mmCIF file of C-alpha atoms in Angstrom:
data_model
loop_
_atom_site.group_PDB
_atom_site.id
_atom_site.type_symbol
_atom_site.label_atom_id
_atom_site.label_comp_id
_atom_site.label_asym_id
_atom_site.label_seq_id
_atom_site.Cartn_x
_atom_site.Cartn_y
_atom_site.Cartn_z
ATOM 1 C CA MET A 78 19.088 18.118 13.591
ATOM 2 C CA ALA A 79 15.605 17.265 12.324
ATOM 3 C CA PRO A 80 15.392 13.919 10.540
ATOM 4 C CA GLU A 81 15.376 14.160 6.757
ATOM 5 C CA ILE A 82 12.934 11.256 6.434
ATOM 6 C CA SER A 83 10.410 9.608 8.721
ATOM 7 C CA VAL A 84 9.410 5.957 8.492
ATOM 8 C CA LEU A 85 5.757 5.326 9.258
ATOM 9 C CA ILE A 86 4.626 1.821 10.265
ATOM 10 C CA ALA A 87 1.013 1.091 11.171
ATOM 11 C CA THR A 88 0.501 -2.110 13.129
ATOM 12 C CA ARG A 89 -2.102 -4.137 14.995
ATOM 13 C CA ASN A 90 -1.391 -7.087 17.299
ATOM 14 C CA ARG A 91 1.751 -8.297 15.480
ATOM 15 C CA THR A 92 4.644 -7.608 17.814
ATOM 16 C CA VAL A 93 6.972 -10.318 16.503
ATOM 17 C CA SER A 94 6.932 -9.133 12.898
ATOM 18 C CA LEU A 95 6.864 -5.493 14.005
ATOM 19 C CA GLU A 96 10.042 -5.887 16.038
ATOM 20 C CA ARG A 97 11.750 -7.497 13.053
ATOM 21 C CA ALA A 98 10.634 -4.631 10.793
ATOM 22 C CA ILE A 99 11.811 -1.930 13.211
ATOM 23 C CA ARG A 100 15.204 -3.562 13.647
ATOM 24 C CA SER A 101 15.672 -3.667 9.880
ATOM 25 C CA VAL A 102 14.937 0.073 9.610
ATOM 26 C CA LEU A 103 17.278 0.863 12.492
ATOM 27 C CA ALA A 104 20.032 -0.914 10.536
ATOM 28 C CA SER A 105 19.591 1.586 7.711
ATOM 29 C CA GLU A 106 22.662 3.213 6.213
ATOM 30 C CA HIS A 107 20.862 6.548 5.905
ATOM 31 C CA PRO A 108 20.953 9.018 8.806
ATOM 32 C CA PRO A 109 19.101 10.923 10.074
ATOM 33 C CA PHE A 110 15.663 9.337 10.274
ATOM 34 C CA GLU A 111 12.872 8.593 12.729
ATOM 35 C CA ILE A 112 10.403 5.719 13.028
ATOM 36 C CA VAL A 113 6.790 6.438 13.957
ATOM 37 C CA VAL A 114 4.835 3.331 14.991
ATOM 38 C CA VAL A 115 1.055 3.750 14.965
ATOM 39 C CA ASP A 116 -0.715 1.158 17.116
ATOM 40 C CA ASN A 117 -4.103 0.841 15.418
ATOM 41 C CA ALA A 118 -7.041 -0.284 17.577
ATOM 42 C CA PRO A 119 -5.003 -2.928 19.442
ATOM 43 C CA ASP A 120 -6.577 -5.629 21.583
ATOM 44 C CA THR A 121 -3.701 -5.522 24.077
ATOM 45 C CA THR A 122 -0.907 -3.223 25.237
ATOM 46 C CA ASP A 123 1.748 -5.575 23.847
ATOM 47 C CA THR A 124 2.888 -3.200 21.098
ATOM 48 C CA GLU A 125 3.220 -0.267 23.473
ATOM 49 C CA ARG A 126 5.245 -2.422 25.872
ATOM 50 C CA LEU A 127 7.444 -3.611 23.017
ATOM 51 C CA ILE A 128 8.316 -0.048 22.052
ATOM 52 C CA GLU A 129 8.946 0.948 25.671
ATOM 53 C CA THR A 130 10.997 -2.065 26.750
ATOM 54 C CA THR A 131 12.862 -2.953 23.551
ATOM 55 C CA PHE A 132 13.294 0.410 21.854
ATOM 56 C CA GLY A 133 12.653 2.843 24.696
ATOM 57 C CA GLY A 134 16.283 3.906 24.783
ATOM 58 C CA ASP A 135 16.326 4.867 21.118
ATOM 59 C CA ALA A 136 15.028 8.388 20.491
ATOM 60 C CA ARG A 137 14.478 7.545 16.836
ATOM 61 C CA VAL A 138 11.508 5.286 17.641
ATOM 62 C CA ARG A 139 8.185 6.913 18.556
ATOM 63 C CA TYR A 140 4.894 5.320 19.592
ATOM 64 C CA VAL A 141 1.440 6.680 18.692
ATOM 65 C CA HIS A 142 -1.948 5.163 19.522
ATOM 66 C CA GLU A 143 -4.941 5.355 17.150
ATOM 67 C CA PRO A 144 -8.076 3.816 18.725
ATOM 68 C CA ILE A 145 -10.297 3.666 15.618
ATOM 69 C CA PRO A 146 -9.435 0.813 13.205
ATOM 70 C CA GLY A 147 -8.370 1.493 9.638
ATOM 71 C CA LEU A 148 -5.016 1.623 7.884
ATOM 72 C CA ALA A 149 -5.659 4.993 6.224
ATOM 73 C CA ARG A 150 -6.748 6.472 9.541
ATOM 74 C CA ALA A 151 -3.615 5.094 11.228
ATOM 75 C CA HIS A 152 -1.399 6.606 8.542
ATOM 76 C CA ASN A 153 -3.105 9.978 8.958
ATOM 77 C CA THR A 154 -2.524 9.824 12.709
ATOM 78 C CA GLY A 155 1.160 9.155 12.109
ATOM 79 C CA LEU A 156 1.404 11.988 9.590
ATOM 80 C CA ARG A 157 0.326 14.463 12.236
ATOM 81 C CA VAL A 158 3.445 13.759 14.286
ATOM 82 C CA VAL A 159 6.172 13.222 11.677
ATOM 83 C CA SER A 160 8.775 15.967 11.556
ATOM 84 C CA SER A 161 10.516 15.310 8.245
ATOM 85 C CA MET A 162 10.464 16.559 4.682
ATOM 86 C CA TYR A 163 9.779 13.018 3.454
ATOM 87 C CA VAL A 164 7.786 10.142 4.898
ATOM 88 C CA ALA A 165 8.394 6.503 3.926
ATOM 89 C CA ILE A 166 5.477 4.180 4.631
ATOM 90 C CA THR A 167 5.822 0.438 4.981
ATOM 91 C CA ASP A 168 4.112 -2.486 6.708
ATOM 92 C CA ASP A 169 4.882 -4.393 9.891
ATOM 93 C CA ASP A 170 5.556 -7.636 7.970
ATOM 94 C CA VAL A 171 8.578 -6.515 5.949
ATOM 95 C CA VAL A 172 12.334 -6.319 6.272
ATOM 96 C CA VAL A 173 13.781 -3.276 4.540
ATOM 97 C CA ASP A 174 17.067 -3.186 2.672
ATOM 98 C CA PRO A 175 19.805 -1.191 4.441
ATOM 99 C CA SER A 176 19.964 1.254 1.513
ATOM 100 C CA TRP A 177 16.177 1.629 1.230
ATOM 101 C CA LEU A 178 15.990 5.154 2.628
ATOM 102 C CA THR A 179 19.045 6.317 0.682
ATOM 103 C CA HIS A 180 17.518 5.330 -2.659
ATOM 104 C CA ILE A 181 14.218 6.956 -1.723
ATOM 105 C CA THR A 182 15.747 10.320 -0.884
ATOM 106 C CA HIS A 183 17.937 10.212 -3.992
ATOM 107 C CA ALA A 184 14.836 9.666 -6.143
ATOM 108 C CA PHE A 185 13.129 12.680 -4.606
ATOM 109 C CA ALA A 186 16.209 14.808 -5.277
ATOM 110 C CA THR A 187 16.008 14.251 -9.036
ATOM 111 C CA ASP A 188 13.128 16.688 -9.574
ATOM 112 C CA VAL A 189 11.035 18.941 -7.349
ATOM 113 C CA ARG A 190 7.927 17.670 -9.171
ATOM 114 C CA VAL A 191 8.522 14.189 -7.739
ATOM 115 C CA VAL A 192 6.213 13.929 -4.724
ATOM 116 C CA CYS A 193 5.948 10.127 -4.519
ATOM 117 C CA VAL A 194 8.495 7.319 -4.738
ATOM 118 C CA THR A 195 7.517 3.671 -4.797
ATOM 119 C CA GLY A 196 9.911 0.749 -4.645
ATOM 120 C CA ALA A 197 10.378 -2.945 -5.242
ATOM 121 C CA ILE A 198 8.776 -5.562 -3.010
ATOM 122 C CA ARG A 199 10.398 -8.985 -3.026
ATOM 123 C CA ALA A 200 9.447 -12.094 -1.127
ATOM 124 C CA ALA A 201 11.185 -12.608 2.211
ATOM 125 C CA GLU A 202 10.463 -16.322 1.988
ATOM 126 C CA LEU A 203 8.975 -18.715 -0.564
ATOM 127 C CA GLU A 204 8.321 -21.807 1.510
ATOM 128 C CA THR A 205 4.697 -22.605 0.632
ATOM 129 C CA PRO A 206 2.663 -22.833 -2.598
ATOM 130 C CA ALA A 207 0.589 -19.852 -1.431
ATOM 131 C CA GLN A 208 3.694 -17.702 -1.026
ATOM 132 C CA ARG A 209 5.049 -18.698 -4.423
ATOM 133 C CA TRP A 210 1.719 -17.977 -6.085
ATOM 134 C CA ALA A 211 1.461 -14.584 -4.381
ATOM 135 C CA ASP A 212 4.976 -13.662 -5.450
ATOM 136 C CA GLN A 213 4.206 -14.497 -9.079
ATOM 137 C CA HIS A 214 0.698 -13.136 -9.437
ATOM 138 C CA LEU A 215 -0.096 -10.342 -6.992
ATOM 139 C CA GLY A 216 2.063 -7.764 -8.728
ATOM 140 C CA PHE A 217 4.170 -6.670 -5.761
ATOM 141 C CA HIS A 218 7.290 -6.324 -7.886
ATOM 142 C CA LYS A 219 6.994 -3.782 -10.709
ATOM 143 C CA GLY A 220 10.194 -4.644 -12.530
ATOM 144 C CA GLU A 221 13.866 -3.706 -12.577
ATOM 145 C CA LYS A 222 13.654 -0.437 -14.511
ATOM 146 C CA ARG A 223 13.472 2.925 -12.800
ATOM 147 C CA THR A 224 10.394 4.642 -14.228
ATOM 148 C CA THR A 225 8.847 8.095 -13.918
ATOM 149 C CA TYR A 226 5.096 8.575 -14.320
ATOM 150 C CA ASN A 227 3.186 11.787 -14.969
ATOM 151 C CA LEU A 228 0.681 13.265 -17.415
ATOM 152 C CA GLY A 229 3.381 14.925 -19.500
ATOM 153 C CA GLU A 230 6.514 13.526 -21.067
ATOM 154 C CA HIS A 231 6.414 10.402 -18.908
ATOM 155 C CA ARG A 232 2.886 9.258 -19.666
ATOM 156 C CA PRO A 233 2.802 5.490 -20.346
ATOM 157 C CA ALA A 234 1.057 4.050 -23.403
ATOM 158 C CA ASN A 235 -1.596 2.258 -21.320
ATOM 159 C CA PRO A 236 -4.915 3.988 -22.191
ATOM 160 C CA LEU A 237 -6.212 3.330 -18.684
ATOM 161 C CA PHE A 238 -3.482 5.439 -17.081
ATOM 162 C CA PRO A 239 -3.736 6.844 -14.404
ATOM 163 C CA TYR A 240 -6.748 4.735 -13.385
ATOM 164 C CA VAL A 241 -4.492 1.655 -13.264
ATOM 165 C CA ALA A 242 -2.826 3.071 -10.174
ATOM 166 C CA GLY A 243 -1.836 -0.394 -8.976
ATOM 167 C CA SER A 244 0.825 -0.517 -11.681
ATOM 168 C CA LEU A 245 2.596 2.446 -10.069
ATOM 169 C CA GLY A 246 3.468 0.862 -6.748
ATOM 170 C CA SER A 247 2.160 -0.812 -3.601
ATOM 171 C CA GLY A 248 1.317 0.406 -0.139
ATOM 172 C CA ALA A 249 4.016 -1.655 1.576
ATOM 173 C CA ASN A 250 6.688 0.503 -0.072
ATOM 174 C CA MET A 251 5.565 4.061 -0.777
ATOM 175 C CA SER A 252 7.104 7.389 0.159
ATOM 176 C CA PHE A 253 5.917 10.968 -0.187
ATOM 177 C CA ARG A 254 6.887 14.554 0.282
ATOM 178 C CA THR A 255 5.129 15.277 3.543
ATOM 179 C CA SER A 256 3.888 18.598 2.148
ATOM 180 C CA PHE A 257 2.035 16.771 -0.636
ATOM 181 C CA LEU A 258 0.129 14.547 1.786
ATOM 182 C CA GLN A 259 -0.754 17.644 3.777
ATOM 183 C CA GLU A 260 -1.930 19.315 0.559
ATOM 184 C CA ILE A 261 -4.428 16.533 -0.226
ATOM 185 C CA GLY A 262 -5.543 16.035 3.368
ATOM 186 C CA GLY A 263 -3.825 12.691 3.826
ATOM 187 C CA PHE A 264 -5.350 9.310 3.038
ATOM 188 C CA ASP A 265 -9.080 8.740 2.590
ATOM 189 C CA PRO A 266 -10.186 7.035 5.845
ATOM 190 C CA ALA A 267 -13.050 5.358 3.947
ATOM 191 C CA LEU A 268 -10.444 3.274 2.110
ATOM 192 C CA GLY A 269 -7.785 0.829 3.262
ATOM 193 C CA ALA A 270 -7.433 -2.321 5.311
ATOM 194 C CA GLY A 271 -9.600 -2.233 8.414
ATOM 195 C CA SER A 272 -12.306 -0.213 6.671
ATOM 196 C CA LYS A 273 -15.381 -1.621 4.964
ATOM 197 C CA ALA A 274 -13.685 -0.870 1.636
ATOM 198 C CA GLN A 275 -10.792 -3.190 2.647
ATOM 199 C CA GLY A 276 -8.171 -1.478 0.453
ATOM 200 C CA GLY A 277 -7.521 1.114 -2.236
ATOM 201 C CA ASP A 278 -6.051 3.825 0.003
ATOM 202 C CA ASP A 279 -2.629 3.609 -1.656
ATOM 203 C CA LEU A 280 -4.161 3.569 -5.164
ATOM 204 C CA ALA A 281 -6.160 6.722 -4.453
ATOM 205 C CA VAL A 282 -3.060 8.658 -3.405
ATOM 206 C CA PHE A 283 -1.014 7.453 -6.399
ATOM 207 C CA PHE A 284 -3.880 8.642 -8.594
ATOM 208 C CA GLU A 285 -3.881 12.066 -6.909
ATOM 209 C CA VAL A 286 -0.148 12.432 -7.479
ATOM 210 C CA VAL A 287 -0.617 12.118 -11.224
ATOM 211 C CA VAL A 288 -3.877 14.024 -11.761
ATOM 212 C CA ARG A 289 -2.569 16.994 -9.766
ATOM 213 C CA GLY A 290 0.317 17.361 -12.197
ATOM 214 C CA TYR A 291 3.120 15.879 -10.110
ATOM 215 C CA SER A 292 5.442 12.953 -10.847
ATOM 216 C CA LEU A 293 5.754 9.515 -9.283
ATOM 217 C CA VAL A 294 9.003 7.572 -9.526
ATOM 218 C CA TYR A 295 9.223 3.805 -9.247
ATOM 219 C CA GLU A 296 12.729 3.079 -7.931
ATOM 220 C CA PRO A 297 13.496 -0.670 -7.886
ATOM 221 C CA ALA A 298 16.641 -0.112 -5.817
ATOM 222 C CA ALA A 299 14.415 1.049 -2.924
ATOM 223 C CA LEU A 300 13.801 -2.504 -1.823
ATOM 224 C CA VAL A 301 11.798 -4.185 0.931
ATOM 225 C CA HIS A 302 11.292 -7.905 1.557
ATOM 226 C CA HIS A 303 7.720 -8.901 2.360
ATOM 227 C CA PHE A 304 6.551 -11.997 4.235
ATOM 228 C CA HIS A 305 3.655 -13.232 2.085
ATOM 229 C CA HIS A 306 0.799 -15.188 3.622
ATOM 230 C CA ARG A 307 1.655 -18.853 4.063
ATOM 231 C CA THR A 308 -1.778 -20.460 3.577
ATOM 232 C CA PHE A 309 -4.417 -20.486 0.879
ATOM 233 C CA GLU A 310 -7.064 -19.288 3.343
ATOM 234 C CA GLN A 311 -5.027 -16.206 4.251
ATOM 235 C CA LEU A 312 -4.295 -15.528 0.608
ATOM 236 C CA GLU A 313 -7.984 -15.851 -0.268
ATOM 237 C CA ARG A 314 -8.908 -13.108 2.198
ATOM 238 C CA GLN A 315 -6.099 -10.905 0.908
ATOM 239 C CA VAL A 316 -7.066 -11.272 -2.750
ATOM 240 C CA SER A 317 -10.721 -10.631 -1.976
ATOM 241 C CA GLY A 318 -9.755 -7.470 -0.103
ATOM 242 C CA TYR A 319 -7.667 -6.308 -3.043
ATOM 243 C CA GLY A 320 -10.653 -6.765 -5.346
ATOM 244 C CA VAL A 321 -13.024 -4.827 -3.094
ATOM 245 C CA GLY A 322 -10.408 -2.110 -2.619
ATOM 246 C CA LEU A 323 -9.904 -1.714 -6.358
ATOM 247 C CA GLY A 324 -13.634 -1.283 -6.921
ATOM 248 C CA ALA A 325 -13.839 1.146 -3.999
ATOM 249 C CA PHE A 326 -10.916 3.208 -5.330
ATOM 250 C CA LEU A 327 -12.533 3.570 -8.762
ATOM 251 C CA THR A 328 -15.783 4.553 -7.063
ATOM 252 C CA LYS A 329 -14.005 7.257 -5.074
ATOM 253 C CA VAL A 330 -12.434 8.601 -8.273
ATOM 254 C CA ILE A 331 -15.897 9.116 -9.759
ATOM 255 C CA VAL A 332 -17.511 10.359 -6.540
ATOM 256 C CA ASP A 333 -14.787 13.000 -6.159
ATOM 257 C CA ARG A 334 -15.330 14.196 -9.734
ATOM 258 C CA PRO A 335 -18.358 12.719 -11.536
ATOM 259 C CA THR A 336 -17.142 13.894 -14.959
ATOM 260 C CA ARG A 337 -14.447 11.232 -14.726
ATOM 261 C CA VAL A 338 -17.055 8.622 -15.511
ATOM 262 C CA PHE A 339 -16.908 9.601 -19.189
ATOM 263 C CA PRO A 340 -13.210 8.815 -19.815
ATOM 264 C CA LEU A 341 -13.732 5.574 -17.905
ATOM 265 C CA VAL A 342 -16.693 4.634 -20.099
ATOM 266 C CA LEU A 343 -14.660 5.379 -23.217
ATOM 267 C CA ARG A 344 -12.090 2.890 -21.997
ATOM 268 C CA VAL A 345 -14.596 0.361 -20.695
ATOM 269 C CA GLY A 346 -13.523 -2.477 -22.999
ATOM 270 C CA ARG A 347 -9.935 -2.441 -21.851
ATOM 271 C CA GLY A 348 -11.047 -1.654 -18.335
ATOM 272 C CA ILE A 349 -13.063 -4.842 -18.164
ATOM 273 C CA ARG A 350 -10.075 -6.763 -19.430
ATOM 274 C CA HIS A 351 -7.875 -5.180 -16.748
ATOM 275 C CA LEU A 352 -10.342 -6.037 -14.002
ATOM 276 C CA TYR A 353 -11.302 -9.527 -15.101
ATOM 277 C CA VAL A 354 -8.294 -11.101 -16.779
ATOM 278 C CA MET A 355 -6.133 -12.285 -13.916
ATOM 279 C CA ARG A 356 -2.392 -12.689 -14.110
ATOM 280 C CA ASP A 357 -1.952 -16.206 -15.441
ATOM 281 C CA GLY A 358 1.008 -18.483 -14.869
ATOM 282 C CA GLN A 359 1.835 -22.138 -14.873
ATOM 283 C CA PRO A 360 2.212 -23.772 -11.458
ATOM 284 C CA GLY A 361 5.320 -25.726 -10.740
ATOM 285 C CA PRO A 362 5.181 -29.532 -10.766
ATOM 286 C CA GLU A 363 4.816 -29.724 -7.019
ATOM 287 C CA GLU A 364 1.925 -27.255 -7.083
ATOM 288 C CA THR A 365 -0.413 -28.922 -9.579
ATOM 289 C CA GLY A 366 -2.690 -30.109 -6.787
ATOM 290 C CA TYR A 367 -3.246 -26.505 -5.794
ATOM 291 C CA ASP A 368 -4.084 -25.248 -9.284
ATOM 292 C CA SER A 369 -7.866 -25.462 -8.900
ATOM 293 C CA ARG A 370 -7.748 -23.693 -5.538
ATOM 294 C CA PHE A 371 -5.763 -20.818 -6.994
ATOM 295 C CA ARG A 372 -8.279 -20.532 -9.826
ATOM 296 C CA VAL A 373 -10.796 -19.798 -7.081
ATOM 297 C CA LEU A 374 -8.677 -16.785 -6.151
ATOM 298 C CA GLN A 375 -8.921 -15.488 -9.705
ATOM 299 C CA ARG A 376 -12.693 -15.613 -9.630
ATOM 300 C CA ARG A 377 -12.841 -14.208 -6.106
ATOM 301 C CA GLU A 378 -10.875 -11.088 -7.041
ATOM 302 C CA ARG A 379 -13.010 -10.478 -10.125
ATOM 303 C CA PHE A 380 -16.306 -10.623 -8.292
ATOM 304 C CA ALA A 381 -15.005 -8.805 -5.212
ATOM 305 C CA ALA A 382 -14.249 -5.766 -7.378
ATOM 306 C CA LEU A 383 -17.953 -5.544 -8.236
ATOM 307 C CA SER A 384 -18.792 -5.067 -4.561
ATOM 308 C CA GLY A 385 -16.386 -2.118 -4.299
ATOM 309 C CA PRO A 386 -18.947 0.642 -4.974
ATOM 310 C CA LEU A 387 -21.294 -0.517 -2.223
ATOM 311 C CA ALA A 388 -18.379 -1.139 0.128
ATOM 312 C CA TYR A 389 -17.097 2.398 -0.419
ATOM 313 C CA ALA A 390 -20.553 3.897 0.172
ATOM 314 C CA ARG A 391 -20.905 1.958 3.429
ATOM 315 C CA SER A 392 -17.380 2.931 4.465
ATOM 316 C CA ARG A 393 -17.959 6.653 3.828
ATOM 317 C CA TRP A 394 -21.128 6.483 5.911
ATOM 318 C CA ALA A 395 -19.311 4.656 8.717
ATOM 319 C CA THR A 396 -16.468 7.173 8.598
ATOM 320 C CA ARG A 397 -18.847 10.107 8.911
ATOM 321 C CA ARG A 398 -20.571 8.454 11.867
ATOM 322 C CA ALA A 399 -17.209 7.912 13.549
ATOM 323 C CA TRP A 400 -16.298 11.576 13.109
ATOM 324 C CA SER A 401 -19.678 12.666 14.478
ATOM 325 C CA GLY A 402 -19.309 10.441 17.535
ATOM 326 C CA GLY A 403 -21.749 7.734 16.447
ATOM 327 C CA THR A 404 -21.062 4.027 16.407
ATOM 328 C CA THR A 405 -20.122 2.173 13.249
#
């Protein structure tokens, strides 16, 4: 029997967290499924050995190697080998809930127009100020209400919809009808972690779901637990990447269809507010010494977004060179 859903995990040089993630998926209550691990431009053969020695006896776990770095490219490599109607994509630093896959497939079954399901992302640990700040302010968790998004009867009141694709879900917990990803040609390899654009690959696909007339469902019961970065320095790099990725995503939207610049201009006032007013919150008593450092993160994300257009242009050029056999 072919698996109903495939789980796609891209990884690079993180065997400890990867093993933990795979074991959590294998404990899933939902059969049948397969796990496709894409080893993206690794420095060693440790990941391949992990799959062979630890999971080699389990036919549900498959290993694929992608030599060129980039999260979107790794996901596209995995998509070429999945054999299921649905594909659930998550990261190598999560632990999934045992009922994760069950809730995903149930959400797809509600309507044939649903081609994407996103889910809740909760913290796996909150041991440091950086982790607590990330959990409060990075928007991983989208709430407790199951919500459908489309351009019809389920269009939210936000005038920036669907350009505010980050409100629809996050890349660590996103699932698709495999046929839809094939329809759009997969993820844009000029976006995503590991590219010069640093992010935005998930946002671009969420955007395509909506503008092509399909529906996206946010299902909070489809839950994963994410291990946030423990230090301010790690968090600073992450937030900066998010900012660049957001700017790159919006650039792609306009490059793909230049007439989209007009609705964006009409919404420019609220768009600036969305980009530049960070999620505010009061630090706990034990975190007051970190307050000024976290304010740096707010400014870093704002200014990083401005570099998104140039980053996307450089990334598209690098991607074309890679396809043509040149060096990046």
